[in-house]
Short mmCIF file of C-alpha atoms in Angstrom, two decimals:
data_model
loop_
_atom_site.label_atom_id
_atom_site.label_comp_id
_atom_site.label_asym_id
_atom_site.label_seq_id
_atom_site.Cartn_x
_atom_site.Cartn_y
_atom_site.Cartn_z
CA MET A 25 -0.03 -0.02 0.12
CA ALA A 26 1.27 3.45 -1.10
CA LYS A 27 2.20 5.61 2.11
CA THR A 28 1.57 9.45 1.86
CA LEU A 29 2.48 11.24 5.47
CA ARG A 30 3.43 9.90 8.94
CA ALA A 31 3.03 11.65 11.33
CA PRO A 32 3.25 10.75 15.44
CA ILE A 33 0.31 10.75 17.85
CA ILE A 34 0.83 14.06 20.45
CA LEU A 35 -0.92 14.21 23.47
CA ASP A 36 -0.22 17.61 25.98
CA ASN A 37 -1.56 17.87 28.94
CA VAL A 38 -4.73 16.11 27.92
CA THR A 39 -7.39 16.12 30.66
CA LYS A 40 -10.77 14.22 30.55
CA THR A 41 -13.27 13.95 33.02
CA TYR A 42 -16.54 12.47 33.13
CA GLY A 43 -18.54 13.56 35.93
CA ASP A 44 -16.90 13.73 38.74
CA LYS A 45 -14.19 10.71 38.16
CA LYS A 46 -10.92 12.21 36.27
CA ALA A 47 -10.49 9.70 33.14
CA LEU A 48 -7.09 11.53 32.28
CA SER A 49 -5.09 14.07 34.25
CA ASN A 50 -2.75 16.29 32.62
CA VAL A 51 -1.32 13.31 30.23
CA SER A 52 1.31 14.09 28.03
CA VAL A 53 2.86 11.56 25.78
CA THR A 54 4.34 11.14 21.75
CA VAL A 55 3.75 7.53 19.70
CA LYS A 56 7.03 7.66 17.82
CA GLU A 57 6.81 7.21 14.13
CA ASN A 58 7.12 3.83 12.93
CA LYS A 59 7.24 2.38 16.30
CA ILE A 60 4.93 -0.06 18.19
CA THR A 61 3.96 1.95 21.63
CA GLY A 62 1.95 -0.53 23.62
CA LEU A 63 -0.56 1.24 26.14
CA LEU A 64 -0.78 -0.17 29.47
CA GLY A 65 -2.77 0.32 32.61
CA PRO A 66 -5.47 -1.54 34.70
CA ASN A 67 -9.60 -1.32 33.71
CA GLY A 68 -10.58 2.24 34.17
CA SER A 69 -7.14 3.58 34.01
CA GLY A 70 -7.99 5.55 30.50
CA LYS A 71 -6.58 3.44 28.08
CA THR A 72 -9.82 3.52 26.41
CA THR A 73 -10.55 7.08 26.77
CA MET A 74 -6.42 8.18 25.71
CA ILE A 75 -7.62 5.77 22.15
CA LYS A 76 -10.99 7.74 21.96
CA ILE A 77 -9.85 10.68 22.39
CA ILE A 78 -7.11 10.36 19.91
CA LEU A 79 -8.94 9.23 17.22
CA GLY A 80 -11.22 12.30 18.08
CA ILE A 81 -14.41 9.87 19.10
CA ILE A 82 -14.63 11.82 22.29
CA ARG A 83 -13.61 15.54 23.24
CA LYS A 84 -10.75 16.63 25.73
CA ASP A 85 -11.86 18.91 28.16
CA ALA A 86 -8.45 20.73 28.55
CA GLY A 87 -5.02 20.19 26.72
CA LYS A 88 -3.85 19.19 22.84
CA VAL A 89 -3.85 16.32 20.82
CA LEU A 90 -2.47 15.99 17.59
CA LEU A 91 -3.16 13.01 15.66
CA ARG A 92 -1.10 13.64 11.89
CA GLY A 93 -0.42 17.07 13.02
CA ARG A 94 -4.12 18.06 13.52
CA ASP A 95 -6.82 18.13 15.91
CA PRO A 96 -8.87 14.75 14.66
CA PHE A 97 -12.12 16.18 16.77
CA LYS A 98 -12.23 19.42 14.59
CA ASP A 99 -10.58 18.15 11.23
CA PRO A 100 -11.50 14.80 10.26
CA ARG A 101 -8.88 14.79 7.64
CA ALA A 102 -6.95 13.64 10.62
CA ARG A 103 -8.06 10.38 10.09
CA GLU A 104 -7.59 9.57 6.89
CA HIS A 105 -5.11 7.21 7.19
CA VAL A 106 -5.57 5.73 10.56
CA GLY A 107 -6.66 2.61 11.08
CA TYR A 108 -8.49 1.84 14.30
CA ILE A 109 -9.16 -1.22 15.86
CA PRO A 110 -11.73 -1.04 18.52
CA GLU A 111 -11.68 -2.91 21.97
CA ARG A 112 -14.83 -4.80 21.15
CA PRO A 113 -15.02 -4.77 17.68
CA GLU A 114 -17.88 -4.49 15.71
CA LEU A 115 -18.84 -3.86 11.89
CA PRO A 116 -22.54 -3.03 10.39
CA SER A 117 -23.93 -6.97 10.05
CA SER A 118 -26.79 -5.68 7.66
CA MET A 119 -24.56 -7.04 4.50
CA PRO A 120 -21.71 -9.24 4.35
CA VAL A 121 -18.29 -7.85 5.63
CA ARG A 122 -16.66 -7.71 1.93
CA GLU A 123 -19.57 -5.47 1.28
CA VAL A 124 -19.05 -3.43 4.42
CA LEU A 125 -15.31 -2.88 3.74
CA ILE A 126 -15.69 -2.45 0.24
CA THR A 127 -18.36 0.58 0.78
CA ALA A 128 -15.75 1.87 4.45
CA ALA A 129 -13.10 1.71 1.38
CA LYS A 130 -14.76 4.56 -0.41
CA ILE A 131 -15.96 6.74 2.53
CA TYR A 132 -11.57 6.40 3.00
CA GLY A 133 -11.82 7.76 -0.36
CA SER A 134 -9.99 4.51 -2.31
CA THR A 135 -9.40 4.99 -5.95
CA ASN A 136 -10.22 1.13 -6.13
CA PRO A 137 -11.59 -0.17 -3.17
CA LYS A 138 -12.37 -3.97 -4.30
CA ASP A 139 -8.52 -4.18 -4.90
CA THR A 140 -7.88 -2.43 -1.54
CA VAL A 141 -10.38 -4.55 0.18
CA ASP A 142 -8.83 -8.11 -1.43
CA GLU A 143 -5.32 -7.09 0.05
CA ALA A 144 -6.91 -6.23 3.35
CA ILE A 145 -8.83 -9.39 3.17
CA SER A 146 -5.65 -11.29 2.61
CA LEU A 147 -3.23 -9.15 5.01
CA ALA A 148 -5.45 -9.63 7.92
CA GLY A 149 -6.03 -13.45 7.18
CA LEU A 150 -9.98 -13.13 6.31
CA SER A 151 -9.83 -14.73 3.17
CA GLY A 152 -12.51 -17.64 2.97
CA ASN A 153 -15.21 -16.09 5.47
CA GLU A 154 -15.09 -11.92 3.55
CA TRP A 155 -19.04 -13.39 2.40
CA LYS A 156 -19.84 -14.00 5.97
CA ARG A 157 -22.05 -11.11 8.00
CA PHE A 158 -20.09 -9.70 10.83
CA LYS A 159 -22.47 -11.27 13.32
CA GLU A 160 -21.62 -15.06 12.15
CA LEU A 161 -17.99 -14.50 12.78
CA SER A 162 -16.33 -16.09 15.46
CA ALA A 163 -14.39 -14.01 18.00
CA GLY A 164 -10.83 -14.52 16.79
CA LEU A 165 -12.70 -14.04 12.97
CA LYS A 166 -14.13 -11.03 14.20
CA GLN A 167 -10.61 -9.54 15.29
CA ARG A 168 -9.46 -10.22 11.95
CA ALA A 169 -12.51 -8.53 10.13
CA ALA A 170 -11.75 -5.52 12.26
CA ILE A 171 -8.22 -5.72 11.53
CA ALA A 172 -9.03 -5.35 7.67
CA HIS A 173 -11.18 -2.75 8.40
CA ALA A 174 -8.32 -0.45 9.88
CA LEU A 175 -6.23 -1.71 6.99
CA ILE A 176 -8.42 -0.24 4.38
CA SER A 177 -7.67 3.08 5.19
CA ASP A 178 -4.63 2.14 3.58
CA PRO A 179 -2.95 3.19 7.40
CA ASP A 180 -0.16 5.17 8.52
CA ILE A 181 -0.86 5.14 11.93
CA LEU A 182 -2.94 1.89 13.58
CA ILE A 183 -4.67 2.23 16.46
CA ALA A 184 -6.07 -0.96 18.20
CA ASP A 185 -7.83 -1.10 21.51
CA GLU A 186 -7.25 -4.40 23.36
CA PRO A 187 -6.85 -6.33 19.98
CA THR A 188 -6.78 -9.68 21.64
CA SER A 189 -9.12 -9.49 24.50
CA ASN A 190 -11.79 -12.24 24.52
CA LEU A 191 -9.62 -14.32 22.52
CA ASP A 192 -7.61 -17.57 23.50
CA PRO A 193 -4.29 -17.72 23.60
CA ILE A 194 -2.77 -19.17 20.72
CA GLU A 195 -4.94 -16.54 19.12
CA ARG A 196 -3.49 -14.20 20.96
CA VAL A 197 -0.21 -14.58 19.97
CA ARG A 198 -1.56 -14.68 16.29
CA ILE A 199 -3.29 -11.23 15.95
CA LEU A 200 -0.22 -9.62 17.91
CA ASP A 201 2.24 -11.14 15.75
CA LEU A 202 -0.15 -10.35 12.71
CA LEU A 203 0.16 -6.50 13.97
CA VAL A 204 3.91 -6.73 14.38
CA ASP A 205 3.88 -8.23 10.88
CA LEU A 206 2.46 -4.92 9.89
CA ASN A 207 4.31 -2.65 11.66
CA ARG A 208 7.10 -4.14 9.70
CA LYS A 209 6.05 -4.47 6.44
CA GLU A 210 3.87 -1.56 6.14
CA ASP A 211 5.99 0.78 8.22
CA LEU A 212 2.94 1.67 10.15
CA THR A 213 3.36 3.25 13.79
CA LEU A 214 1.40 1.06 15.74
CA LEU A 215 -0.40 1.52 18.97
CA PHE A 216 -2.30 -1.03 21.11
CA THR A 217 -3.39 -1.28 24.34
CA GLY A 218 -3.10 -4.31 26.92
CA HIS A 219 -3.24 -5.23 30.34
CA VAL A 220 -0.47 -7.58 30.42
CA LEU A 221 3.28 -6.29 30.83
CA ALA A 222 4.72 -9.60 29.16
CA GLU A 223 2.47 -10.11 26.10
CA VAL A 224 2.90 -6.24 25.51
CA SER A 225 6.64 -5.93 26.29
CA ARG A 226 7.16 -8.52 24.15
CA VAL A 227 6.33 -6.68 20.67
CA ALA A 228 6.21 -2.83 22.09
CA GLU A 229 9.60 -0.82 21.46
CA ASP A 230 8.29 1.65 23.39
CA ILE A 231 5.70 1.60 26.54
CA ILE A 232 3.07 3.80 27.88
CA VAL A 233 1.64 3.34 31.63
CA LEU A 234 -1.53 4.66 32.62
CA ARG A 235 -3.03 4.27 36.28
CA ASN A 236 -5.55 6.12 37.75
CA GLY A 237 -5.88 8.40 34.58
CA LYS A 238 -2.24 9.80 35.48
CA LEU A 239 1.02 8.89 33.42
CA LEU A 240 2.78 6.81 35.44
CA PHE A 241 5.51 5.60 32.94
CA GLN A 242 6.78 6.07 29.02
CA GLY A 243 10.04 4.65 27.78
CA SER A 244 11.57 1.53 26.62
CA PRO A 245 10.06 -2.25 28.10
CA ARG A 246 13.92 -2.22 29.53
CA ASN A 247 13.68 0.50 31.31
CA LEU A 248 10.09 -0.35 32.74
CA MET A 249 11.52 -3.45 33.95
CA ASP A 250 14.51 -1.60 35.43
CA ILE A 251 12.47 0.39 37.31
CA ALA A 252 9.73 -2.48 38.15
CA SER A 253 12.05 -4.38 40.55
CA ILE A 254 10.71 -7.10 42.94
CA VAL A 255 13.25 -9.02 44.86
CA ALA A 256 11.47 -12.23 46.63
CA ILE A 257 13.61 -13.20 50.19
CA ARG A 258 12.98 -16.43 51.94
CA ALA A 259 13.86 -16.31 55.51
CA SER A 260 13.56 -17.37 58.59
CA ASP A 261 11.28 -14.87 59.85
CA PRO A 262 10.25 -12.84 57.10
CA VAL A 263 7.67 -11.18 59.55
CA LYS A 264 9.92 -9.84 61.46
CA LEU A 265 12.57 -8.63 58.38
CA SER A 266 9.59 -7.41 56.90
CA MET A 267 8.69 -4.88 59.63
CA LEU A 268 12.43 -3.92 59.93
CA LEU A 269 12.93 -3.43 56.38
CA GLU A 270 9.94 -1.20 56.58
CA GLU A 271 11.58 0.95 58.76
CA ARG A 272 14.30 1.58 56.74
CA GLY A 273 12.14 2.73 54.34
CA PHE A 274 11.45 -0.16 52.13
CA LYS A 275 7.76 -1.30 50.85
CA THR A 276 7.36 -4.93 51.70
CA ARG A 277 4.64 -7.83 51.29
CA HIS A 278 5.26 -11.20 53.33
CA THR A 279 3.68 -13.89 54.20
CA PRO A 280 4.93 -16.75 57.10
CA PHE A 281 7.40 -17.87 54.63
CA SER A 282 8.92 -15.18 52.17
CA LEU A 283 8.37 -11.83 51.92
CA THR A 284 8.86 -9.39 48.52
CA VAL A 285 10.41 -6.31 48.93
CA TYR A 286 9.15 -3.48 46.18
CA LEU A 287 12.15 -1.19 44.70
CA SER A 288 11.57 2.09 42.98
CA GLY A 289 14.88 0.57 40.71
CA ARG A 290 17.39 -1.61 40.55
CA GLU A 291 19.78 0.90 41.46
CA GLU A 292 18.17 0.47 44.94
CA ILE A 293 19.26 -3.64 45.22
CA PRO A 294 23.02 -2.57 46.71
CA ARG A 295 21.20 -0.32 49.48
CA LEU A 296 18.64 -3.37 50.09
CA MET A 297 21.81 -5.91 50.35
CA GLU A 298 23.19 -3.80 52.81
CA ALA A 299 20.44 -3.55 55.11
CA LEU A 300 20.01 -7.12 54.94
CA ALA A 301 23.38 -7.82 55.89
CA VAL A 302 23.44 -5.81 58.56
CA LEU A 303 19.35 -7.02 59.74
CA ALA A 304 19.92 -10.24 59.31
CA SER A 305 23.22 -10.70 62.26
CA LYS A 306 21.93 -7.38 64.35
CA HIS A 307 18.64 -9.97 64.87
CA GLY A 308 20.06 -13.14 64.18
CA ILE A 309 17.14 -13.83 61.15
CA ASP A 310 18.51 -16.76 58.38
CA ILE A 311 18.01 -15.68 54.93
CA PHE A 312 18.01 -18.61 52.71
CA SER A 313 17.87 -17.17 49.01
CA ILE A 314 16.89 -13.55 47.66
CA ASP A 315 15.97 -13.42 43.83
CA THR A 316 14.87 -10.43 41.62
CA VAL A 317 11.69 -11.23 40.01
CA GLU A 318 10.33 -9.68 36.79
CA ALA A 319 7.48 -7.39 38.10
CA SER A 320 3.79 -7.99 36.82
CA LEU A 321 2.24 -4.91 35.58
CA GLU A 322 -0.14 -5.58 38.65
CA GLU A 323 2.70 -5.93 40.76
CA MET A 324 4.30 -2.53 39.53
CA LEU A 325 1.13 -0.87 40.23
CA ARG A 326 0.29 -1.81 43.20
CA ARG A 327 3.82 -0.62 44.06
CA GLU A 328 3.46 2.90 43.08
CA MET B 10 -15.55 16.81 1.78
CA SER B 11 -16.11 14.61 -1.08
CA LEU B 12 -19.47 13.91 -1.40
CA LYS B 13 -18.23 10.34 -2.39
CA ARG B 14 -17.15 9.96 1.14
CA ILE B 15 -20.29 10.97 2.34
CA TYR B 16 -22.66 8.82 0.16
CA GLY B 17 -20.63 5.80 0.98
CA LEU B 18 -21.61 6.46 4.78
CA LEU B 19 -24.94 7.05 3.88
CA SER B 20 -25.13 4.00 1.83
CA LEU B 21 -23.54 1.99 4.89
CA ASP B 22 -26.21 3.27 7.41
CA LEU B 23 -28.93 3.52 5.38
CA SER B 24 -28.10 -0.42 4.42
CA ASP B 25 -29.19 -1.13 8.58
CA THR B 26 -32.20 1.67 8.60
CA ILE B 27 -34.09 -0.50 5.63
CA ARG B 28 -32.54 -3.87 5.87
CA PRO B 29 -35.77 -6.19 5.56
CA PRO B 30 -37.82 -7.35 6.87
CA LEU B 31 -39.72 -4.57 8.57
CA LEU B 32 -39.55 -1.49 6.17
CA TYR B 33 -40.68 -3.43 3.62
CA PHE B 34 -43.29 -5.49 5.34
CA MET B 35 -44.76 -2.29 6.55
CA VAL B 36 -44.56 -0.24 2.96
CA PHE B 37 -46.19 -3.38 1.71
CA VAL B 38 -49.10 -3.35 4.18
CA ILE B 39 -49.98 0.11 4.04
CA THR B 40 -50.05 0.03 0.40
CA LEU B 41 -52.02 -2.71 0.64
CA LEU B 42 -54.52 -1.09 2.90
CA SER B 43 -54.57 1.81 1.05
CA VAL B 44 -55.54 0.30 -2.51
CA VAL B 45 -58.49 -1.87 -0.51
CA LEU B 46 -59.46 1.39 1.36
CA ALA B 47 -59.14 3.64 -2.12
CA TYR B 48 -61.64 1.01 -3.53
CA VAL B 49 -64.29 0.48 -0.93
CA GLN B 50 -64.75 4.13 -0.16
CA LEU B 51 -66.10 6.48 -1.93
CA PHE B 52 -63.72 9.47 -1.89
CA SER B 53 -65.30 13.07 -3.62
CA THR B 54 -61.96 15.03 -3.04
CA THR B 55 -58.47 14.45 -3.49
CA GLU B 56 -58.05 16.14 0.30
CA SER B 57 -59.96 13.36 1.72
CA LEU B 58 -58.88 10.81 -0.30
CA ALA B 59 -55.14 11.83 0.96
CA MET B 60 -56.21 12.47 4.67
CA ASN B 61 -58.13 9.21 5.11
CA ILE B 62 -54.83 6.90 3.22
CA LEU B 63 -52.07 9.16 4.72
CA ARG B 64 -53.74 9.69 9.06
CA PRO B 65 -53.47 5.20 9.53
CA THR B 66 -50.00 5.48 7.48
CA LEU B 67 -48.97 8.46 9.41
CA LEU B 68 -48.94 6.40 12.67
CA ALA B 69 -47.19 3.23 10.86
CA THR B 70 -44.53 5.81 9.71
CA ALA B 71 -44.54 6.83 13.40
CA LEU B 72 -44.09 3.49 14.78
CA PHE B 73 -41.46 2.66 12.38
CA LEU B 74 -39.51 5.92 13.17
CA ALA B 75 -39.46 5.28 16.59
CA LEU B 76 -38.99 1.27 17.31
CA ARG B 77 -35.98 1.48 14.00
CA GLY B 78 -34.92 4.89 12.96
CA ALA B 79 -34.71 6.59 16.07
CA SER B 80 -33.67 3.49 18.03
CA GLY B 81 -31.35 2.39 15.63
CA ILE B 82 -29.24 5.21 16.51
CA SER B 83 -29.29 4.49 20.53
CA GLN B 84 -28.30 0.61 18.99
CA LEU B 85 -25.39 2.01 16.51
CA VAL B 86 -24.41 3.67 20.00
CA SER B 87 -24.92 0.52 22.37
CA ASN B 88 -23.12 -2.04 19.81
CA ARG B 89 -20.35 0.95 18.86
CA VAL B 90 -20.65 0.74 15.34
CA MET B 91 -21.18 4.74 15.89
CA GLU B 92 -17.63 4.94 17.32
CA VAL B 93 -16.66 3.34 13.90
CA TYR B 94 -18.79 6.15 11.62
CA LEU B 95 -16.87 8.49 14.30
CA SER B 96 -13.36 7.24 13.49
CA TYR B 97 -13.87 7.72 9.59
CA PRO B 98 -12.59 10.74 8.21
CA VAL B 99 -15.86 12.58 7.57
CA SER B 100 -16.86 15.74 9.98
CA ARG B 101 -19.24 15.36 12.50
CA LEU B 102 -21.80 17.45 10.87
CA SER B 103 -21.51 15.29 7.92
CA ILE B 104 -22.20 11.94 10.07
CA ALA B 105 -25.17 14.01 12.01
CA ILE B 106 -26.56 14.76 8.43
CA VAL B 107 -26.03 11.08 7.14
CA LEU B 108 -28.09 9.94 10.44
CA TYR B 109 -30.83 12.47 9.56
CA ILE B 110 -31.43 11.21 6.47
CA SER B 111 -31.22 7.51 7.35
CA ARG B 112 -32.75 7.21 9.86
CA VAL B 113 -35.86 9.92 9.19
CA VAL B 114 -35.74 11.48 6.23
CA VAL B 115 -35.24 8.12 3.60
CA PRO B 116 -37.97 5.64 6.16
CA SER B 117 -40.33 8.68 5.97
CA ILE B 118 -40.11 9.36 2.57
CA LEU B 119 -40.88 5.61 1.70
CA LEU B 120 -43.71 5.00 4.17
CA ILE B 121 -45.45 8.48 2.97
CA THR B 122 -44.95 8.35 -0.75
CA ILE B 123 -45.36 4.43 -1.87
CA PRO B 124 -49.42 4.37 -0.43
CA LEU B 125 -50.09 7.92 -1.71
CA LEU B 126 -48.91 7.05 -5.12
CA ALA B 127 -50.96 3.65 -4.86
CA ALA B 128 -54.18 5.15 -3.81
CA GLY B 129 -53.38 7.81 -6.75
CA ILE B 130 -53.31 5.50 -9.30
CA VAL B 131 -56.54 3.77 -8.11
CA LEU B 132 -58.06 6.62 -7.70
CA GLU B 133 -56.36 8.25 -11.03
CA PRO B 134 -59.34 9.94 -12.08
CA LEU B 135 -60.08 12.02 -8.80
CA VAL B 136 -55.86 12.92 -7.77
CA VAL B 137 -55.85 14.41 -11.70
CA GLN B 138 -58.51 17.32 -11.22
CA GLU B 139 -56.57 18.79 -8.01
CA PRO B 140 -53.10 17.03 -8.23
CA SER B 141 -51.40 19.48 -6.83
CA ASN B 142 -53.94 19.60 -3.76
CA TYR B 143 -53.10 15.67 -3.23
CA ILE B 144 -49.25 16.32 -3.57
CA LEU B 145 -49.55 19.22 -1.11
CA MET B 146 -51.51 17.04 1.78
CA GLY B 147 -48.73 14.26 0.86
CA VAL B 148 -45.93 17.03 1.79
CA SER B 149 -47.98 18.21 4.89
CA PHE B 150 -47.74 14.19 5.83
CA LEU B 151 -44.62 14.06 5.06
CA VAL B 152 -43.58 17.60 7.57
CA GLN B 153 -45.57 15.37 10.24
CA ALA B 154 -43.51 12.35 10.05
CA LEU B 155 -39.94 14.39 10.23
CA PHE B 156 -41.12 15.92 13.22
CA TYR B 157 -42.04 13.02 14.77
CA GLY B 158 -38.69 11.50 13.89
CA SER B 159 -36.54 14.43 14.51
CA VAL B 160 -38.05 14.37 17.85
CA PHE B 161 -37.32 10.78 18.19
CA VAL B 162 -33.83 11.15 17.05
CA LEU B 163 -33.01 13.93 19.71
CA ILE B 164 -34.25 11.38 22.19
CA ALA B 165 -32.51 8.26 20.60
CA LEU B 166 -28.74 11.11 21.07
CA VAL B 167 -30.01 11.88 25.39
CA ALA B 168 -31.19 8.18 26.23
CA LYS B 169 -28.48 6.19 24.27
CA SER B 170 -30.40 2.93 24.96
CA THR B 171 -32.65 1.25 22.34
CA GLY B 172 -35.50 0.20 24.74
CA THR B 173 -35.52 3.83 26.38
CA THR B 174 -35.61 5.61 23.25
CA SER B 175 -38.81 3.33 22.08
CA ILE B 176 -40.41 3.74 25.08
CA LEU B 177 -40.12 7.79 25.37
CA SER B 178 -40.68 8.05 21.74
CA LEU B 179 -43.60 6.22 21.66
CA LEU B 180 -44.57 8.08 24.63
CA PHE B 181 -44.28 11.50 23.30
CA TYR B 182 -46.06 10.38 19.98
CA PHE B 183 -49.11 9.33 21.94
CA SER B 184 -48.79 12.21 24.50
CA TYR B 185 -48.56 14.55 21.94
CA ASN B 186 -51.64 13.62 20.10
CA ILE B 187 -53.61 13.22 23.35
CA ILE B 188 -53.01 16.76 24.19
CA ALA B 189 -54.07 17.64 20.81
CA LEU B 190 -57.09 15.83 21.62
CA ILE B 191 -57.98 17.02 24.82
CA LEU B 192 -57.40 20.79 23.89
CA SER B 193 -59.85 20.41 20.50
CA SER B 194 -62.35 18.97 23.24
CA VAL B 195 -61.87 21.43 25.73
CA SER B 196 -61.91 24.54 23.58
CA SER B 197 -65.45 26.40 23.04
CA SER B 198 -65.31 26.87 19.63
CA VAL B 199 -63.88 26.25 16.71
CA THR B 200 -62.24 29.37 15.90
CA SER B 201 -60.58 29.57 19.49
CA THR B 202 -57.23 29.77 19.93
CA LEU B 203 -57.30 26.43 21.80
CA PHE B 204 -58.78 24.44 19.03
CA ARG B 205 -56.63 26.76 15.88
CA LEU B 206 -53.61 25.11 18.64
CA ALA B 207 -55.01 21.72 18.44
CA GLN B 208 -55.63 21.94 14.87
CA ALA B 209 -52.01 23.32 14.10
CA MET B 210 -50.43 20.67 16.35
CA SER B 211 -51.37 18.47 13.34
CA PHE B 212 -49.88 20.21 9.90
CA TYR B 213 -51.89 17.98 7.94
CA MET B 214 -54.90 19.53 9.29
CA THR B 215 -53.80 23.02 8.74
CA VAL B 216 -53.21 22.54 5.13
CA TYR B 217 -56.24 20.48 4.88
CA ASN B 218 -58.36 22.85 6.24
CA SER B 219 -56.67 25.62 4.11
CA LEU B 220 -57.64 23.36 1.15
CA THR B 221 -61.10 22.79 1.57
CA THR B 222 -62.16 26.30 3.59
CA ASN B 223 -64.21 28.76 2.29
CA ILE B 224 -65.13 31.02 5.35
CA GLU B 225 -62.69 33.24 5.94
CA ALA B 226 -63.02 32.74 9.38
CA LEU B 227 -62.17 28.89 9.54
CA ARG B 228 -58.75 29.52 7.31
CA PRO B 229 -55.82 29.20 9.25
CA TYR B 230 -53.66 31.86 10.64
CA LEU B 231 -49.89 32.44 9.84
CA TRP B 232 -48.60 30.98 12.82
CA GLU B 233 -50.80 27.34 12.75
CA TYR B 234 -48.77 27.05 9.64
CA LEU B 235 -45.54 27.69 10.98
CA LEU B 236 -46.02 25.68 14.33
CA VAL B 237 -45.13 22.23 13.55
CA PRO B 238 -42.22 22.67 10.31
CA SER B 239 -40.82 25.05 12.63
CA LEU B 240 -40.74 22.16 15.75
CA THR B 241 -39.38 20.14 13.25
CA LEU B 242 -37.15 22.51 12.16
CA LEU B 243 -35.54 23.74 15.52
CA SER B 244 -35.84 20.04 16.40
CA ALA B 245 -33.53 18.58 13.48
CA LEU B 246 -31.14 21.28 13.97
CA THR B 247 -30.70 20.89 17.69
CA PHE B 248 -30.28 16.97 16.44
CA ILE B 249 -27.36 17.73 14.13
CA LEU B 250 -25.97 20.87 16.63
CA ILE B 251 -25.46 18.17 19.57
CA MET B 252 -24.33 15.15 17.32
CA SER B 253 -21.56 17.07 15.93
CA ARG B 254 -20.55 19.86 19.01
CA ARG B 255 -21.06 17.68 22.14
CA PHE B 256 -22.21 14.09 21.35
CA GLU B 257 -20.01 10.96 22.67
CA PRO B 258 -20.76 7.74 22.32
#
């Protein structure tokens, strides 16, 4: 597919409120050109709100949003080469998927809608199912139909809101791999949301983390791991050790058999080691093992 | 904004609005009834023919606009197809106009004109005597249908739920007509303001009175002609304004 203009997505101090609840609070992020960016956060963190604001589906209350250099709410040209895969894909079921896609291709201004649709169907892996109505498709095929629909815009930017939700593990991997392939073959800027850090960090080159509508982090997956260091300790008296570490300013959680310490970064590990050495000898606590573990998103968010 | 894009969106949305079988069934039934009525009943004027054919047709049109037209907009919101529409490179103003045409204007035209044409063909010798009056009566019913439709789609934008939109729309339709009936009943004479208001609430009554009354005192005032068309325009513009400026699915 021919490429025209590629431009990033820019959010500058964007705020969105629903009633009393701030869905987004002064969020400033930049989505880099031709990169895969993962947008992470628990339910209600503001991911879908952010996606909808980027696409101009809903308004922002304050701040500035630029999609391909234009305000997406006011200027529909911002969405000209932007594909969108909604959280739970839905297309009209009044006609076969192929007919819907051809009509949508006309809306996107395709000069040869049939060829555009055939290519999108092939890229999305929907071949053989394009004459079914959308409601007749399985969850995985619905996702592929939504991807085909997003591709007919001849996108420079592809925005996918939880593209793997409601899918079985095998289909999750397939869909994510398909998106990565598209990013590589078509030079797309891909922004997608997810819940699972391991899944997102497997493919994303840049990660944005939201919690309660606030930006927690933007950077590479490696940097995210660095700030999310967690140390698991097995000791003779984890309860007492936990209390002593808390007194020294560490955040901990314990069970009768083990202790978890949440660090704000890997640079805190030496300080922890020093504290463990001092406390173990002073209070006669035996330490059996110390392991650093990869933080899950949930653990990282709990620590914050 | 390319007209081709707007046409594409219109055809996409129309495919949902006029999907079989509801619209086709309603058009078939009311056309059949209109033809039967035209055959069995004696009509002396084109106005009375149009009035008798289109009164039940208007009820069917209002039902369709409430149950498929307006609630279809709510359904677009609840099944998130509206998000897909809003993600297209088409302005919100164009989307609002497309929805209004697809959900209100096209069904109203189909449901009003097809029975009117069928009855006109059956009683062609009567209709050709005053074809303009026959057309005017048709237009007046169409305006009344557009009025109901405009209010219904406005309700849909606020309610955002298919069931609530249908119930509130039907509630509005019946309340509106009951109020007109009550006003008509409590008015002291056919020249009183209350009676005139009751008549003006149905635009086709105003047009009918205008076309058939020779007594000057009974002829409609200007405000009677303007009431329903103004309310229609106001409702339609409010729908388009909310949809293009403030609406969030």
